[in-house]
Amino acid sequence: MLIDLHTHSTASDGTDSPAELVTAARAAGLDVVALTDHDTVAGHAAAAEALPPGLTLVTGAEISCRLDGVSLHMLAYLFDPTEPELARERDLLRDDRVPRARAIVARLNELGAPVAWERVRELAQGAIGRPHIAAAMVEAGIIEDVSAAFTAEWIGDGGRAHVAKHELDATTAIGLIHDAGGVAVFAHPLAWRRGRVVPDAAIAQLAAAGLDGVEVDHIDHDAATRDRLRGMAADLGLLTTGSSDYHGTRKSCRLGEHTTSPEVYAEITERAKGARPLTAAG
Ligand code: AMP
Ligand code: ZN
Ligand code: FE
Ligand code: FE
């Protein structure tokens, strides 16, 4: 059983439409794929509609959070998408991305980088994010590739043109996810190459707040980091997952590059009360 619990579509900053994503997931030999777009469930219906036989869809989202001033991502699985409190927070997070992206583009323009807001807006078909701005910067010839945007010079965390987005307190997020019947897994907790990460004590604090698991096998964790995180998870009684964090052509990771064990997947579906995994009808 190949189980990949973290992917993005054009509903946020991936490049495959939700239908293309589930098709590609089956072609890659996956049995289970979770669609976890940033701060939105907008891709779920189209993914479910296009679900190929033999593939199970786990509905989810990757929620933008903050803890003690550090940005982090919380994966939420199989919550009830109509539960109003979590839906309201998701909408706030998604909607605030628009003025924030506009502010980043304005700063880039002040720095003399000719990025057109209209083009950024066009590149984002769903929840808008820095990858869309980075893509517009590449198109405009300002930088060579998308990764060059995520630096101190441009729009990396704390960079010259970086503007923070609205983020949900991580402890609050866990409560809201649970209240909506979902399961909460801390995404790439120690991905230090991307920016600041939380101290170990924060993971213990989130575990005490009911966190279900941590994503261990992830492209942004090296082998030593994975070992350390697995040890912490064992001590704290947390589930451990693995996933590709697939973004289509926007990142180098392949679908199924990292996977979650059938035992952990079974435990996640057992705990989830807000939605069931979906399989193709007929
Ligand atoms: P945002 O949600 O708008 O703050 O943008 C953050 C997103 O940008 C992350 O979720 C990643 O998908 C992507 N990202 C972060 N760092 C990098 C990087 N170094 N290279 C490419 N994409 C990145
Ligand atoms: Zn992303
Ligand atoms: Fe993430
Ligand atoms: Fe992600």
Tab-separated table of N, CA and C and ligand atoms in Angstrom, residues 6-8 12-13 36-38 62 73 75 187-188 194 215 218 243-247 251, ligand 4:
chain	number	residue	atom	x	y	z
A	6	HIS	N	0.261	14.254	1.681
A	6	HIS	CA	0.494	15.710	1.624
A	6	HIS	C	0.788	16.109	0.178
A	7	THR	N	-0.185	16.728	-0.485
A	7	THR	CA	0.004	17.189	-1.865
A	7	THR	C	-0.747	18.507	-2.073
A	8	HIS	N	-0.329	19.237	-3.099
A	8	HIS	CA	-0.955	20.528	-3.439
A	8	HIS	C	-1.413	20.540	-4.888
A	12	SER	N	-4.233	25.730	-4.489
A	12	SER	CA	-3.281	26.626	-3.812
A	12	SER	C	-2.065	26.795	-4.723
A	13	ASP	N	-0.895	26.343	-4.294
A	13	ASP	CA	0.298	26.652	-5.088
A	13	ASP	C	0.903	25.460	-5.818
A	36	THR	N	-4.002	18.367	0.247
A	36	THR	CA	-3.822	19.261	1.411
A	36	THR	C	-3.384	20.651	0.952
A	37	ASP	N	-4.247	21.323	0.229
A	37	ASP	CA	-3.903	22.667	-0.232
A	37	ASP	C	-3.821	23.637	0.939
A	38	HIS	N	-3.031	24.687	0.743
A	38	HIS	CA	-2.854	25.700	1.786
A	38	HIS	C	-4.174	26.433	2.053
A	62	GLU	N	-3.659	22.210	4.549
A	62	GLU	CA	-2.442	22.573	5.297
A	62	GLU	C	-2.672	23.991	5.814
A	73	HIS	N	3.234	24.966	9.648
A	73	HIS	CA	2.114	24.428	8.874
A	73	HIS	C	1.509	23.235	9.598
A	75	LEU	N	-1.097	20.129	9.148
A	75	LEU	CA	-1.936	19.337	8.250
A	75	LEU	C	-3.185	18.911	9.001
A	187	ALA	N	3.177	19.564	10.000
A	187	ALA	CA	3.906	19.363	8.742
A	187	ALA	C	5.376	19.757	8.897
A	188	HIS	N	6.257	18.954	8.300
A	188	HIS	CA	7.709	19.249	8.275
A	188	HIS	C	8.167	20.137	9.436
A	194	ARG	N	14.146	26.047	5.268
A	194	ARG	CA	13.123	26.967	4.784
A	194	ARG	C	12.980	28.210	5.630
A	215	GLU	N	4.964	14.971	10.800
A	215	GLU	CA	5.429	14.508	9.493
A	215	GLU	C	6.946	14.363	9.588
A	218	HIS	N	10.108	13.644	4.971
A	218	HIS	CA	9.777	14.808	4.144
A	218	HIS	C	11.069	15.297	3.514
A	243	SER	N	5.462	11.904	3.470
A	243	SER	CA	4.707	12.369	2.308
A	243	SER	C	5.606	13.141	1.361
A	244	SER	N	5.108	13.330	0.147
A	244	SER	CA	5.916	13.996	-0.878
A	244	SER	C	5.866	15.515	-0.782
A	245	ASP	N	4.754	16.085	-0.274
A	245	ASP	CA	4.527	17.529	-0.358
A	245	ASP	C	4.625	17.966	-1.822
A	246	TYR	N	4.024	17.143	-2.676
A	246	TYR	CA	4.047	17.363	-4.131
A	246	TYR	C	3.399	18.703	-4.499
A	247	HIS	N	4.081	19.447	-5.386
A	247	HIS	CA	3.561	20.738	-5.873
A	247	HIS	C	3.556	20.770	-7.404
A	251	LYS	N	7.980	22.182	-7.568
A	251	LYS	CA	9.009	21.661	-6.663
A	251	LYS	C	9.490	20.335	-7.227
B	4	FE	FE	2.769	21.624	1.687
